[in-house]
Amino acid sequence: MKYPLLENAFSNQDIKKGMQVLKTKYITMSEKTRKFEKTFAKKNQSNYALMCNSGSSANLLMVAAACNPIRKKRLKKNDEVIIPSVCWSTSLWPLLQYGLKPVFVDVDIKTLNIDIDQLKKRITKKTKAIMAVHVLGLSSDMSEIIKICKKRNLILFEDTCESLGSKYKNKKLGNFGDFGSYSFYYSHQITSGEGGMLVCKNKNDYELVKCLRSHGWSRNTHFHSYYKNKYKNLDDKFLFINSGYNLRPLDITAAIADNQYKRLDLFIKERSKNRNVLIKKIMNSKNWKNQFHFINPQKNMTPSWFGLPILINKKYIKKKKKFLRFLETKGIENRPIVSGNFLNQPATKLYKIKSKGSFLNSQVIEETGFFIGLHTKKIKPKLIDYIVKNLLMIDKL
Ligand SMILES: Cc1ncc(COP(=O)(O)O)c(C=O)c1O
């Protein structure tokens, strides 16, 4: 038996939608992308949505926009940005690439997300933004984060790449901040292989990220007519009005993601049911001896689960590597909880990234944590028994 992170990622209809685009022989970003952006913005309760070729690209774009000279309120070199120590690499790198100073803050073990008390302690006059990273469908107390941002006039980024569809007080994550990002990579809440989405609150930011996504061109942005009139001597097909990248998606991925997105609510329900069945079966097993700790949603949180995060009992810490290898040999795919404590990653040494304070919880998550997938279809009882049996083998190794 096998239990990969995700199974049968694409339906026949998803494939058909992708193929239809391919058959037109016009696969670069066009109508399908624009359609998906509109649908996404509406259903995700976002003012504006812009599709990119990955969640990392969405992160890069939102930081680039917040630092852009065109923006009145903007981040400047050496401004401090608070970021949780359990984060993804590309939640962090855009900050460094734009000369900002990341200030790491430990996470709360109950939510795997940034610890609010620690966050308050690390805010200084130099703090200008927060990069929240919503881990595996969970979030911090967003009311508190918003309160802090308002009081201090901070920019809020939400890396929601692992939490598409999660809600806090019934509001979808990614919409609390000035900018939010999502990923459609394999095994995420929906997938188009690669792909991402950026959402933002105001039109100026939307037009700016659109421009930065495509080379810094004015084309298809509200800046175009102004520059066209001002630079009459130039060919207005190519007016470069800002810095930029090429972070555009393919229309093929937009068509697939759009079709998957129709099933997001169903996926959320199925993943949640599978999670509940797995936990119940584990805890009702005759072999259950508190080998694991599970993360439960805190007040006001409605998670859209990405996977099933598990913390092993501390007494098994020394066995953890062997245990995870054992699970792999049994076909049960597993991953660390994001990066563990990011401050332990080799790249932080290369860039001499240090942070004051204690990172005890991130360390616990690194040393005891992992996650397994949650499929978008009901897991068959036999497979559930197989997963439970092998998880509980931790005692026997
Ligand atoms: C928290 C977080 N942010 C960003 C990303 C990057 O997304 P992508 O793989 O689409 O670039 C990931 C990827 O899994 C992630 O987990």
Short mmCIF file of C-alpha atoms and ligand atoms in Angstrom, two decimals:
data_model
loop_
_atom_site.label_atom_id
_atom_site.label_comp_id
_atom_site.label_asym_id
_atom_site.label_seq_id
_atom_site.Cartn_x
_atom_site.Cartn_y
_atom_site.Cartn_z
CA MET A 1 0.00 0.00 0.00
CA LYS A 2 1.03 3.58 -0.53
CA TYR A 3 0.02 6.87 1.06
CA PRO A 4 1.59 9.72 -0.93
CA LEU A 5 1.14 13.38 0.06
CA LEU A 6 -1.52 13.68 -2.62
CA GLU A 7 -3.09 11.15 -4.95
CA ASN A 8 -4.68 11.60 -8.37
CA ALA A 9 -4.10 15.33 -8.30
CA PHE A 10 -5.87 15.94 -11.61
CA SER A 11 -9.37 14.95 -12.68
CA ASN A 12 -10.09 14.09 -16.32
CA GLN A 13 -11.83 17.44 -16.58
CA ASP A 14 -8.71 19.28 -15.25
CA ILE A 15 -6.63 17.57 -17.92
CA LYS A 16 -9.20 18.35 -20.61
CA LYS A 17 -9.18 22.03 -19.67
CA GLY A 18 -5.38 22.13 -19.88
CA MET A 19 -5.38 20.24 -23.18
CA GLN A 20 -7.94 22.60 -24.68
CA VAL A 21 -5.52 25.48 -24.13
CA LEU A 22 -2.58 23.51 -25.50
CA LYS A 23 -4.55 22.63 -28.63
CA THR A 24 -5.15 26.30 -29.40
CA LYS A 25 -1.32 26.56 -29.68
CA TYR A 26 -1.58 29.78 -27.71
CA ILE A 27 -0.47 28.86 -24.24
CA THR A 28 1.06 32.04 -22.87
CA MET A 29 -0.81 34.18 -20.34
CA SER A 30 -4.08 35.43 -21.75
CA GLU A 31 -7.87 35.09 -21.31
CA LYS A 32 -7.83 31.92 -19.15
CA THR A 33 -5.55 33.64 -16.65
CA ARG A 34 -7.68 36.77 -16.54
CA LYS A 35 -10.82 34.67 -16.07
CA PHE A 36 -9.28 32.69 -13.24
CA GLU A 37 -8.01 35.85 -11.53
CA LYS A 38 -11.54 37.27 -11.55
CA THR A 39 -13.14 34.06 -10.28
CA PHE A 40 -10.47 33.72 -7.61
CA ALA A 41 -10.83 37.30 -6.36
CA LYS A 42 -14.59 36.92 -6.06
CA LYS A 43 -14.68 33.58 -4.29
CA ASN A 44 -11.67 34.34 -2.10
CA GLN A 45 -13.28 37.62 -0.95
CA SER A 46 -10.26 39.58 -2.25
CA ASN A 47 -10.38 43.01 -3.86
CA TYR A 48 -7.78 42.13 -6.52
CA ALA A 49 -6.03 38.94 -7.58
CA LEU A 50 -3.04 38.46 -9.88
CA MET A 51 -1.84 35.05 -10.98
CA CYS A 52 1.91 34.25 -11.09
CA ASN A 53 3.98 31.23 -12.01
CA SER A 54 4.44 30.22 -8.33
CA GLY A 55 3.70 31.13 -4.73
CA SER A 56 7.34 32.21 -4.38
CA SER A 57 6.84 34.64 -7.25
CA ALA A 58 3.77 36.05 -5.48
CA ASN A 59 5.91 36.55 -2.35
CA LEU A 60 8.61 38.26 -4.39
CA LEU A 61 6.09 40.51 -6.12
CA MET A 62 4.41 41.62 -2.91
CA VAL A 63 7.69 42.59 -1.28
CA ALA A 64 8.88 44.26 -4.49
CA ALA A 65 5.66 46.28 -4.62
CA ALA A 66 5.91 47.35 -0.96
CA CYS A 67 9.45 48.65 -1.62
CA ASN A 68 8.69 50.28 -4.97
CA PRO A 69 9.47 54.01 -5.32
CA ILE A 70 6.06 54.53 -6.93
CA ARG A 71 4.38 53.68 -3.61
CA LYS A 72 3.87 56.51 -1.11
CA LYS A 73 4.02 54.31 1.98
CA ARG A 74 6.95 52.05 1.28
CA LEU A 75 9.64 49.96 2.87
CA LYS A 76 13.21 51.22 2.75
CA LYS A 77 16.61 49.63 3.13
CA ASN A 78 17.25 48.27 6.65
CA ASP A 79 13.62 48.55 7.71
CA GLU A 80 12.83 45.69 10.05
CA VAL A 81 10.28 43.07 9.04
CA ILE A 82 9.02 40.55 11.59
CA ILE A 83 8.88 36.97 10.33
CA PRO A 84 8.18 33.68 12.16
CA SER A 85 11.10 31.28 12.56
CA VAL A 86 8.92 28.50 11.11
CA CYS A 87 8.64 29.83 7.57
CA TRP A 88 9.40 28.83 4.00
CA SER A 89 12.64 29.93 2.32
CA THR A 90 10.85 32.18 -0.14
CA SER A 91 8.84 33.84 2.63
CA LEU A 92 12.22 35.16 3.73
CA TRP A 93 14.44 35.70 0.67
CA PRO A 94 12.51 38.56 -0.95
CA LEU A 95 13.04 40.54 2.27
CA LEU A 96 16.80 40.10 2.02
CA GLN A 97 16.82 40.68 -1.71
CA TYR A 98 15.22 44.08 -1.09
CA GLY A 99 17.69 45.07 1.67
CA LEU A 100 15.16 44.67 4.48
CA LYS A 101 16.15 43.30 7.85
CA PRO A 102 14.29 40.14 8.89
CA VAL A 103 13.61 39.90 12.60
CA PHE A 104 12.71 36.34 13.52
CA VAL A 105 10.10 35.62 16.16
CA ASP A 106 9.34 32.22 17.67
CA VAL A 107 6.03 30.48 16.99
CA ASP A 108 3.25 29.26 19.27
CA ILE A 109 3.23 25.49 19.55
CA LYS A 110 -0.60 25.48 19.65
CA THR A 111 -0.89 27.11 16.22
CA LEU A 112 2.57 26.55 14.61
CA ASN A 113 2.23 30.24 13.71
CA ILE A 114 3.89 33.39 15.03
CA ASP A 115 3.64 33.86 18.81
CA ILE A 116 1.80 37.11 19.50
CA ASP A 117 3.45 37.86 22.87
CA GLN A 118 6.92 37.33 21.40
CA LEU A 119 5.98 39.43 18.40
CA LYS A 120 4.95 42.35 20.62
CA LYS A 121 8.30 42.17 22.42
CA ARG A 122 10.31 42.35 19.20
CA ILE A 123 8.65 45.42 17.73
CA THR A 124 10.87 48.50 17.69
CA LYS A 125 10.75 51.89 16.01
CA LYS A 126 12.51 50.28 13.06
CA THR A 127 9.74 47.69 12.54
CA LYS A 128 7.83 48.58 9.40
CA ALA A 129 6.17 45.34 8.35
CA ILE A 130 5.12 41.83 9.37
CA MET A 131 5.40 38.77 7.14
CA ALA A 132 2.85 36.33 8.59
CA VAL A 133 3.26 32.74 7.38
CA HIS A 134 0.09 30.68 7.77
CA VAL A 135 1.44 27.19 8.36
CA LEU A 136 -0.40 24.09 7.04
CA GLY A 137 -3.84 25.72 7.05
CA LEU A 138 -3.48 27.38 10.46
CA SER A 139 -3.03 30.97 11.58
CA SER A 140 -2.22 33.14 14.58
CA ASP A 141 -4.81 35.35 16.24
CA MET A 142 -5.36 37.64 13.26
CA SER A 143 -7.33 40.20 15.29
CA GLU A 144 -4.21 40.80 17.40
CA ILE A 145 -1.96 41.06 14.34
CA ILE A 146 -4.29 43.57 12.72
CA LYS A 147 -4.47 45.58 15.94
CA ILE A 148 -0.65 45.76 16.08
CA CYS A 149 -0.36 46.71 12.38
CA LYS A 150 -2.95 49.48 12.73
CA LYS A 151 -1.41 50.90 15.90
CA ARG A 152 2.09 50.92 14.41
CA ASN A 153 1.14 51.67 10.81
CA LEU A 154 2.86 48.48 9.63
CA ILE A 155 2.51 46.81 6.25
CA LEU A 156 1.15 43.27 6.58
CA PHE A 157 2.15 40.51 4.18
CA GLU A 158 0.39 37.16 4.48
CA ASP A 159 2.18 34.17 3.04
CA THR A 160 -0.91 32.01 2.65
CA CYS A 161 0.77 29.50 0.32
CA GLU A 162 -0.16 26.63 2.66
CA SER A 163 -3.60 27.88 3.65
CA LEU A 164 -5.85 28.60 0.69
CA GLY A 165 -9.44 28.61 1.95
CA SER A 166 -8.64 28.83 5.68
CA LYS A 167 -10.66 31.37 7.64
CA TYR A 168 -10.23 33.44 10.73
CA LYS A 169 -13.50 34.79 12.14
CA ASN A 170 -15.06 33.73 8.86
CA LYS A 171 -12.71 35.90 6.78
CA LYS A 172 -10.40 34.12 4.36
CA LEU A 173 -6.71 34.24 5.23
CA GLY A 174 -4.68 36.32 2.81
CA ASN A 175 -7.19 39.19 2.94
CA PHE A 176 -6.23 40.63 6.31
CA GLY A 177 -3.02 42.20 5.08
CA ASP A 178 -2.03 44.67 2.39
CA PHE A 179 -0.91 41.66 0.33
CA GLY A 180 -1.47 37.90 0.42
CA SER A 181 0.06 35.03 -1.57
CA TYR A 182 -1.09 31.52 -2.46
CA SER A 183 0.59 28.51 -4.09
CA PHE A 184 -0.85 25.91 -6.44
CA TYR A 185 2.18 23.63 -6.28
CA TYR A 186 1.71 19.86 -6.01
CA SER A 187 -0.14 18.74 -2.84
CA HIS A 188 -1.35 22.25 -1.96
CA GLN A 189 -5.10 22.84 -1.41
CA ILE A 190 -5.49 23.04 -5.19
CA THR A 191 -2.77 22.33 -7.70
CA SER A 192 -1.87 23.15 -11.27
CA GLY A 193 1.61 21.68 -10.94
CA GLU A 194 3.12 25.12 -10.54
CA GLY A 195 1.32 28.40 -10.04
CA GLY A 196 0.47 31.05 -7.49
CA MET A 197 -1.79 33.99 -6.77
CA LEU A 198 -1.21 37.38 -5.23
CA VAL A 199 -4.10 39.29 -3.68
CA CYS A 200 -4.11 42.90 -2.57
CA LYS A 201 -6.46 45.50 -1.17
CA ASN A 202 -6.08 48.50 -3.43
CA LYS A 203 -6.08 49.22 -7.13
CA ASN A 204 -2.75 51.05 -7.19
CA ASP A 205 -0.97 48.04 -5.72
CA TYR A 206 -2.77 45.78 -8.17
CA GLU A 207 -1.67 47.84 -11.17
CA LEU A 208 1.86 47.99 -9.77
CA VAL A 209 2.21 44.22 -9.30
CA LYS A 210 0.77 43.67 -12.76
CA CYS A 211 3.51 45.91 -14.15
CA LEU A 212 6.26 44.23 -12.09
CA ARG A 213 5.03 40.76 -13.13
CA SER A 214 5.68 41.59 -16.79
CA HIS A 215 9.08 43.26 -17.21
CA GLY A 216 8.02 46.66 -15.82
CA TRP A 217 5.91 47.27 -18.94
CA SER A 218 3.08 49.75 -18.85
CA ARG A 219 0.99 47.50 -21.12
CA ASN A 220 -2.40 46.49 -19.64
CA THR A 221 -1.89 48.70 -16.60
CA HIS A 222 -3.60 51.95 -15.68
CA PHE A 223 -0.25 53.72 -16.00
CA HIS A 224 -0.20 53.24 -19.75
CA SER A 225 -2.15 56.24 -21.03
CA TYR A 226 -0.21 58.65 -18.83
CA TYR A 227 3.17 57.42 -20.10
CA LYS A 228 1.96 57.11 -23.68
CA ASN A 229 0.99 60.79 -23.67
CA LYS A 230 4.11 61.89 -21.87
CA TYR A 231 6.54 59.97 -24.12
CA LYS A 232 4.89 60.50 -27.51
CA ASN A 233 8.20 60.00 -29.30
CA LEU A 234 8.46 56.37 -28.06
CA ASP A 235 6.71 53.31 -29.48
CA ASP A 236 4.00 52.67 -26.90
CA LYS A 237 4.09 48.91 -27.46
CA PHE A 238 7.18 48.75 -25.26
CA LEU A 239 7.12 51.37 -22.55
CA PHE A 240 9.25 50.34 -19.58
CA ILE A 241 8.09 52.43 -16.68
CA ASN A 242 9.36 50.47 -13.71
CA SER A 243 11.71 47.65 -12.73
CA GLY A 244 10.27 44.18 -13.19
CA TYR A 245 10.47 40.45 -13.72
CA ASN A 246 8.77 37.88 -15.85
CA LEU A 247 6.66 35.93 -13.36
CA ARG A 248 3.69 35.22 -15.62
CA PRO A 249 1.85 31.89 -15.52
CA LEU A 250 0.85 29.87 -18.56
CA ASP A 251 -2.79 29.89 -19.61
CA ILE A 252 -2.60 26.08 -19.33
CA THR A 253 -1.95 26.28 -15.59
CA ALA A 254 -4.65 28.94 -15.19
CA ALA A 255 -7.20 26.67 -16.92
CA ILE A 256 -6.27 23.70 -14.70
CA ALA A 257 -6.22 25.76 -11.48
CA ASP A 258 -9.53 27.41 -12.37
CA ASN A 259 -11.15 24.00 -12.81
CA GLN A 260 -9.67 22.70 -9.55
CA TYR A 261 -10.79 25.83 -7.75
CA LYS A 262 -14.42 24.86 -8.39
CA ARG A 263 -13.81 21.84 -6.14
CA LEU A 264 -11.93 23.68 -3.37
CA ASP A 265 -14.81 23.54 -0.87
CA LEU A 266 -15.23 19.84 -1.52
CA PHE A 267 -11.47 19.29 -1.09
CA ILE A 268 -11.51 21.22 2.20
CA LYS A 269 -14.38 19.08 3.49
CA GLU A 270 -12.77 15.79 2.44
CA ARG A 271 -9.37 16.70 3.87
CA SER A 272 -10.98 17.67 7.15
CA LYS A 273 -13.00 14.44 7.31
CA ASN A 274 -9.88 12.37 6.55
CA ARG A 275 -7.99 14.24 9.26
CA ASN A 276 -10.70 13.55 11.85
CA VAL A 277 -10.93 9.87 10.94
CA LEU A 278 -7.14 9.42 11.10
CA ILE A 279 -6.81 11.12 14.49
CA LYS A 280 -9.79 9.26 15.91
CA LYS A 281 -8.48 5.91 14.70
CA ILE A 282 -5.02 6.59 16.12
CA MET A 283 -6.34 7.71 19.51
CA ASN A 284 -8.83 4.83 19.75
CA SER A 285 -6.25 2.20 18.90
CA LYS A 286 -5.35 -0.31 21.59
CA ASN A 287 -1.74 0.69 20.93
CA TRP A 288 -2.36 4.38 21.66
CA LYS A 289 -0.05 5.62 24.44
CA ASN A 290 0.12 9.34 23.66
CA GLN A 291 2.88 8.76 21.13
CA PHE A 292 1.78 11.88 19.24
CA HIS A 293 0.40 15.32 19.75
CA PHE A 294 -2.03 16.79 17.22
CA ILE A 295 -2.61 20.46 16.49
CA ASN A 296 -6.20 21.55 16.97
CA PRO A 297 -7.67 24.77 15.59
CA GLN A 298 -7.77 27.56 18.18
CA LYS A 299 -10.67 29.96 18.75
CA ASN A 300 -12.02 31.68 15.60
CA MET A 301 -9.94 29.49 13.25
CA THR A 302 -11.50 27.41 10.47
CA PRO A 303 -8.56 25.64 8.83
CA SER A 304 -8.39 24.42 5.29
CA TRP A 305 -5.97 21.62 6.12
CA PHE A 306 -2.90 21.22 3.96
CA GLY A 307 -1.71 18.06 5.68
CA LEU A 308 -1.84 16.41 9.07
CA PRO A 309 0.86 17.92 11.29
CA ILE A 310 2.07 15.56 14.01
CA LEU A 311 4.43 16.22 16.91
CA ILE A 312 5.94 13.04 18.33
CA ASN A 313 6.22 12.56 22.07
CA LYS A 314 9.59 13.92 23.23
CA LYS A 315 10.69 10.53 24.46
CA TYR A 316 10.99 9.38 20.83
CA ILE A 317 13.13 12.32 19.63
CA LYS A 318 16.19 10.14 19.06
CA LYS A 319 14.14 7.74 16.96
CA LYS A 320 12.52 10.38 14.79
CA LYS A 321 14.77 10.05 11.73
CA LYS A 322 14.55 6.28 11.81
CA PHE A 323 10.78 6.48 12.23
CA LEU A 324 10.31 8.84 9.27
CA ARG A 325 12.53 6.63 7.12
CA PHE A 326 10.46 3.64 8.22
CA LEU A 327 7.27 5.42 7.14
CA GLU A 328 8.82 6.15 3.73
CA THR A 329 9.70 2.46 3.31
CA LYS A 330 6.02 1.74 3.99
CA GLY A 331 5.03 4.18 1.24
CA ILE A 332 3.82 6.82 3.72
CA GLU A 333 5.24 10.06 2.38
CA ASN A 334 6.10 12.69 4.99
CA ARG A 335 7.63 16.15 5.20
CA PRO A 336 9.03 18.47 7.87
CA ILE A 337 6.70 21.16 9.24
CA VAL A 338 7.70 23.85 6.74
CA SER A 339 11.44 24.22 7.35
CA GLY A 340 11.55 23.38 11.04
CA ASN A 341 13.43 26.22 12.75
CA PHE A 342 14.57 28.24 9.74
CA LEU A 343 17.47 29.69 11.71
CA ASN A 344 19.12 26.25 11.56
CA GLN A 345 19.13 26.22 7.75
CA PRO A 346 22.58 26.47 6.12
CA ALA A 347 21.61 29.48 4.00
CA THR A 348 21.15 31.63 7.12
CA LYS A 349 24.90 31.20 7.79
CA LEU A 350 25.75 32.16 4.23
CA TYR A 351 23.85 35.42 4.64
CA LYS A 352 24.87 35.85 8.30
CA ILE A 353 21.27 36.03 9.45
CA LYS A 354 20.99 36.13 13.21
CA SER A 355 18.11 36.92 15.48
CA LYS A 356 17.89 37.69 19.18
CA GLY A 357 15.58 35.80 21.48
CA SER A 358 14.60 32.24 22.13
CA PHE A 359 13.27 29.89 19.46
CA LEU A 360 12.34 27.05 21.76
CA ASN A 361 9.03 26.21 20.13
CA SER A 362 10.46 26.29 16.62
CA GLN A 363 13.15 23.94 17.86
CA VAL A 364 10.55 21.59 19.34
CA ILE A 365 8.68 21.65 16.02
CA GLU A 366 11.89 20.85 14.17
CA GLU A 367 12.87 18.03 16.52
CA THR A 368 9.46 16.41 16.96
CA GLY A 369 7.34 17.57 14.02
CA PHE A 370 6.43 16.22 10.60
CA PHE A 371 3.32 15.99 8.47
CA ILE A 372 1.62 13.48 6.25
CA GLY A 373 -0.79 14.27 3.43
CA LEU A 374 -4.55 14.59 3.57
CA HIS A 375 -6.18 13.36 0.39
CA THR A 376 -9.02 15.11 -1.35
CA LYS A 377 -11.08 11.93 -1.58
CA LYS A 378 -12.23 9.66 1.23
CA ILE A 379 -9.33 7.44 2.28
CA LYS A 380 -10.37 3.78 2.14
CA PRO A 381 -10.77 2.12 5.59
CA LYS A 382 -8.06 -0.46 4.78
CA LEU A 383 -5.58 2.30 3.97
CA ILE A 384 -6.54 4.21 7.14
CA ASP A 385 -5.80 1.06 9.17
CA TYR A 386 -2.48 0.67 7.36
CA ILE A 387 -1.44 4.28 8.09
CA VAL A 388 -2.51 4.04 11.75
CA LYS A 389 -0.75 0.72 12.25
CA ASN A 390 2.51 2.03 10.82
CA LEU A 391 2.39 5.34 12.67
CA LEU A 392 1.97 3.49 15.93
CA MET A 393 5.01 1.35 15.13
CA ILE A 394 7.11 4.17 16.59
CA ASP A 395 7.19 2.23 19.88
CA LYS A 396 8.59 -0.86 18.25
CA LEU A 397 11.51 0.67 16.32
C1 LIG B 1 4.72 28.85 3.35
C2 LIG B 1 5.14 28.76 1.91
N1 LIG B 1 5.42 29.88 1.23
C3 LIG B 1 5.80 29.85 -0.06
C4 LIG B 1 5.90 28.67 -0.74
C5 LIG B 1 6.33 28.68 -2.17
O1 LIG B 1 5.35 28.27 -3.05
P1 LIG B 1 5.77 27.74 -4.52
O2 LIG B 1 6.29 26.35 -4.33
O3 LIG B 1 4.51 27.78 -5.31
O4 LIG B 1 6.80 28.65 -5.02
C6 LIG B 1 5.64 27.46 -0.08
C7 LIG B 1 5.77 26.18 -0.81
O5 LIG B 1 5.36 25.15 -0.42
C8 LIG B 1 5.25 27.50 1.28
O6 LIG B 1 5.00 26.38 1.94
#
